[in-house]
PDB file of C-alpha atoms in Angstrom:
ATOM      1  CA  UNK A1380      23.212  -9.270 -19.557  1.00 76.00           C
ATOM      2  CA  UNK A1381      25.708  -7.714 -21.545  1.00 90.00           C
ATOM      3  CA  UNK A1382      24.933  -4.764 -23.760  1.00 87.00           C
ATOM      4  CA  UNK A1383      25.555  -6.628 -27.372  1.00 91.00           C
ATOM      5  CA  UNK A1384      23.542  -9.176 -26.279  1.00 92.00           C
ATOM      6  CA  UNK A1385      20.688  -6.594 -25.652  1.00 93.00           C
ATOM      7  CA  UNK A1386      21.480  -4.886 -28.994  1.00 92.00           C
ATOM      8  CA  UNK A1387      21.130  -7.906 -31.176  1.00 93.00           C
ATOM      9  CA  UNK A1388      17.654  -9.143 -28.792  1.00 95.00           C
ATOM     10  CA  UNK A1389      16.568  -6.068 -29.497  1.00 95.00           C
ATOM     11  CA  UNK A1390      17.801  -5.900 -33.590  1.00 94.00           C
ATOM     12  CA  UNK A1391      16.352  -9.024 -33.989  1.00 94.00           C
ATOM     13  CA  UNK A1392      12.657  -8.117 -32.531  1.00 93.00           C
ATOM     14  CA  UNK A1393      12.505  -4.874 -34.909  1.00 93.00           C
ATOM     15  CA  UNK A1394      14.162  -6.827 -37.958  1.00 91.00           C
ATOM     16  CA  UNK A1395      16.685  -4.884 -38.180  1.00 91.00           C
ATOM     17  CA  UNK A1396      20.339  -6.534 -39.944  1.00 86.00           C
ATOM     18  CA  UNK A1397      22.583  -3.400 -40.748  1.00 82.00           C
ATOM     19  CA  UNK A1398      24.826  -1.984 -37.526  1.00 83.00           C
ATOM     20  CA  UNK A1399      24.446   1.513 -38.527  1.00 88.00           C
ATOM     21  CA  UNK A1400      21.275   2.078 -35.824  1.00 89.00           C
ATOM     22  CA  UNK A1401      23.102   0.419 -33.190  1.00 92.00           C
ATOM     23  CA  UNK A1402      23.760   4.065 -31.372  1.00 93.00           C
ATOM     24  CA  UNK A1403      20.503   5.288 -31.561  1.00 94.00           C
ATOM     25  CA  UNK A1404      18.998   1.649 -30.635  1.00 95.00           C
ATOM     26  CA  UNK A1405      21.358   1.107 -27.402  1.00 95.00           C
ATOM     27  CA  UNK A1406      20.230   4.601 -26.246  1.00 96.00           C
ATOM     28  CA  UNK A1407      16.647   3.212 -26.653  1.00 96.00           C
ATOM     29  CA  UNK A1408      17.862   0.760 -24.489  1.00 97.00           C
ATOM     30  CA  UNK A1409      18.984   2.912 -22.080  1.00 96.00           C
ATOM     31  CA  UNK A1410      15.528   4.976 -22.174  1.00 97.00           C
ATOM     32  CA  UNK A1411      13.151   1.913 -21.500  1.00 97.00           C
ATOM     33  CA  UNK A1412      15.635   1.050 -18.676  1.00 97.00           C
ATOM     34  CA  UNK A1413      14.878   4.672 -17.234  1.00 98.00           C
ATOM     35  CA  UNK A1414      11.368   4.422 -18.582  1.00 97.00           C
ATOM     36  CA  UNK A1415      10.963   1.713 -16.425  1.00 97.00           C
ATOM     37  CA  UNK A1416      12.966   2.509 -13.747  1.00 97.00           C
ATOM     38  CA  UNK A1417      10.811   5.481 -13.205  1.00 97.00           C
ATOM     39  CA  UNK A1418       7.601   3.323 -12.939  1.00 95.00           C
ATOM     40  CA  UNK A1419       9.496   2.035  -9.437  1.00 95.00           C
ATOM     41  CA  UNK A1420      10.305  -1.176 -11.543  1.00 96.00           C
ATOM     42  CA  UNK A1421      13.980  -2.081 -10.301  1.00 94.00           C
ATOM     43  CA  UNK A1422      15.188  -4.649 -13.740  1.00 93.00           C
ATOM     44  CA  UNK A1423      17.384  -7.431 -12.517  1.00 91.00           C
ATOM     45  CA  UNK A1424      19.148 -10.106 -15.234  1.00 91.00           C
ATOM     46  CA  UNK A1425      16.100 -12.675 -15.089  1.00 92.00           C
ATOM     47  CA  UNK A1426      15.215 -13.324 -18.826  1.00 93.00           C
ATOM     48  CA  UNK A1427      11.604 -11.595 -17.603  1.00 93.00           C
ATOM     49  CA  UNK A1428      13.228  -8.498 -16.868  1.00 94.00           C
ATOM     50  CA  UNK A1429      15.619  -8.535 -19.762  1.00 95.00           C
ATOM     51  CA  UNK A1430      12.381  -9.381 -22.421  1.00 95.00           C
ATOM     52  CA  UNK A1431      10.342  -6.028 -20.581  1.00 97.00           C
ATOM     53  CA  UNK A1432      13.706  -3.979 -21.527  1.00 97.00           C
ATOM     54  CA  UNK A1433      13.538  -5.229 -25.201  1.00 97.00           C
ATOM     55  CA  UNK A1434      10.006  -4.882 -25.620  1.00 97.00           C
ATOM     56  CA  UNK A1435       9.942  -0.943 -24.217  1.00 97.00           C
ATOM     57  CA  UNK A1436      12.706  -0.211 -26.224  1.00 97.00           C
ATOM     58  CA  UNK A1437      11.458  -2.028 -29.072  1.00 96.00           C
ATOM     59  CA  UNK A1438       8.027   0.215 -28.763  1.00 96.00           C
ATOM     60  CA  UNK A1439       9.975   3.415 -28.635  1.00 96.00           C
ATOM     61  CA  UNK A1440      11.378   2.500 -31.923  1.00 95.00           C
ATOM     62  CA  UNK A1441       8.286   2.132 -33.503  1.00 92.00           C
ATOM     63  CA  UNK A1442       6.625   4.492 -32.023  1.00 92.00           C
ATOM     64  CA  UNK A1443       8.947   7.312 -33.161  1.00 88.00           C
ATOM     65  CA  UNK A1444       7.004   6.609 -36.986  1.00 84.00           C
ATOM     66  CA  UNK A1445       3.410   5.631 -35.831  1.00 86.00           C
ATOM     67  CA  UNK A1446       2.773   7.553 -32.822  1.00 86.00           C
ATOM     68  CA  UNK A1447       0.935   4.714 -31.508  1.00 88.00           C
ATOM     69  CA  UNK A1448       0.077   4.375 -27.887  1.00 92.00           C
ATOM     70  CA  UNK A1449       1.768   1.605 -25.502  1.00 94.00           C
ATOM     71  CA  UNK A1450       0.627  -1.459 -26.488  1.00 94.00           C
ATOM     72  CA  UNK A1451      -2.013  -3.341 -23.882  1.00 96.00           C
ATOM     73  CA  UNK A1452       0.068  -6.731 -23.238  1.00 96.00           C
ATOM     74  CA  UNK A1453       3.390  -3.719 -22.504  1.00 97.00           C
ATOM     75  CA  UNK A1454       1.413  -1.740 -20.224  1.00 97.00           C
ATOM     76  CA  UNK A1455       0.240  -5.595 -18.815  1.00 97.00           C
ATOM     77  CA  UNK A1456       3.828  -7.216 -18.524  1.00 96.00           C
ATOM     78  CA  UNK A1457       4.888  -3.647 -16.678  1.00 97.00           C
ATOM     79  CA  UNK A1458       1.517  -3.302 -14.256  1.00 96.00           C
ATOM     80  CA  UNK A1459       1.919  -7.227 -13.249  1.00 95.00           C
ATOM     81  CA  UNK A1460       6.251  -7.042 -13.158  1.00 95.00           C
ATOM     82  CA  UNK A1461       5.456  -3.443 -10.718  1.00 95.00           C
ATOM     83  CA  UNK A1462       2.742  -5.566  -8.480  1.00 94.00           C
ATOM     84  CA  UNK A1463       4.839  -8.658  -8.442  1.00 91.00           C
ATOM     85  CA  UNK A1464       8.027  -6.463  -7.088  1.00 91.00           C
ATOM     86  CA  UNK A1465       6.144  -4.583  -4.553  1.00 90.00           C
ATOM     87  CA  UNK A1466       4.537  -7.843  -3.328  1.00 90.00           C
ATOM     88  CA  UNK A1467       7.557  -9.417  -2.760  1.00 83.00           C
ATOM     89  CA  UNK A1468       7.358 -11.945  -5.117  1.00 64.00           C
ATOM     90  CA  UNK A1469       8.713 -12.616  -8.814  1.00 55.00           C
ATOM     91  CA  UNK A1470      11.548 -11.221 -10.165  1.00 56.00           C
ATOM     92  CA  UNK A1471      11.752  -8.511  -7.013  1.00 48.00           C
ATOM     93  CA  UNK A1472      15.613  -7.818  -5.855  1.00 49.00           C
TER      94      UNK A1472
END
């Protein structure tokens, strides 16, 4: 998907109208890609995939003010996309 696309998903989910975050947002973006990435999670263009992307970035945003640990249905959506992918099944490349 392309990367404005992302950016207004993503603008949309935090409320957010004004362009002037859209550096620091596409770099979060870029993060929850690595983020997940690292978990051995390889993100393909299924609308699953792209919605996990969103929702990791959107929880770095707002953690940065809260400090609040991943939320449970995150750390869900990323344990069952990981378990799916290693099985062989879902959204798996």
């Amino acid at each position: 998907m392309e990367r404005e696309t992302l950016l207004t998903i993503l603008k949309s989910d935090l409320e957010i109208a004004a362009a002037g975050k859209d550096g620091y947002l596409s770099h979060l973006l870029d993060a929850a890609a690595q983020l997940i990435a690292r978990e051995g999670i390889h993100l393909g263009e299924s609308a699953e995939d792209v919605h996990l992307q969103i929702q990791y970035a959107a929880y770095l945003y707002r953690k940065r003010k809260t400090g609040e640990p991943m939320p449970r249905m995150l750390r869900y959506a990323l344990n069952n996309r990981l378990i799916a992918e290693k099985a062989g099944g879902g959204n798996a490349p």
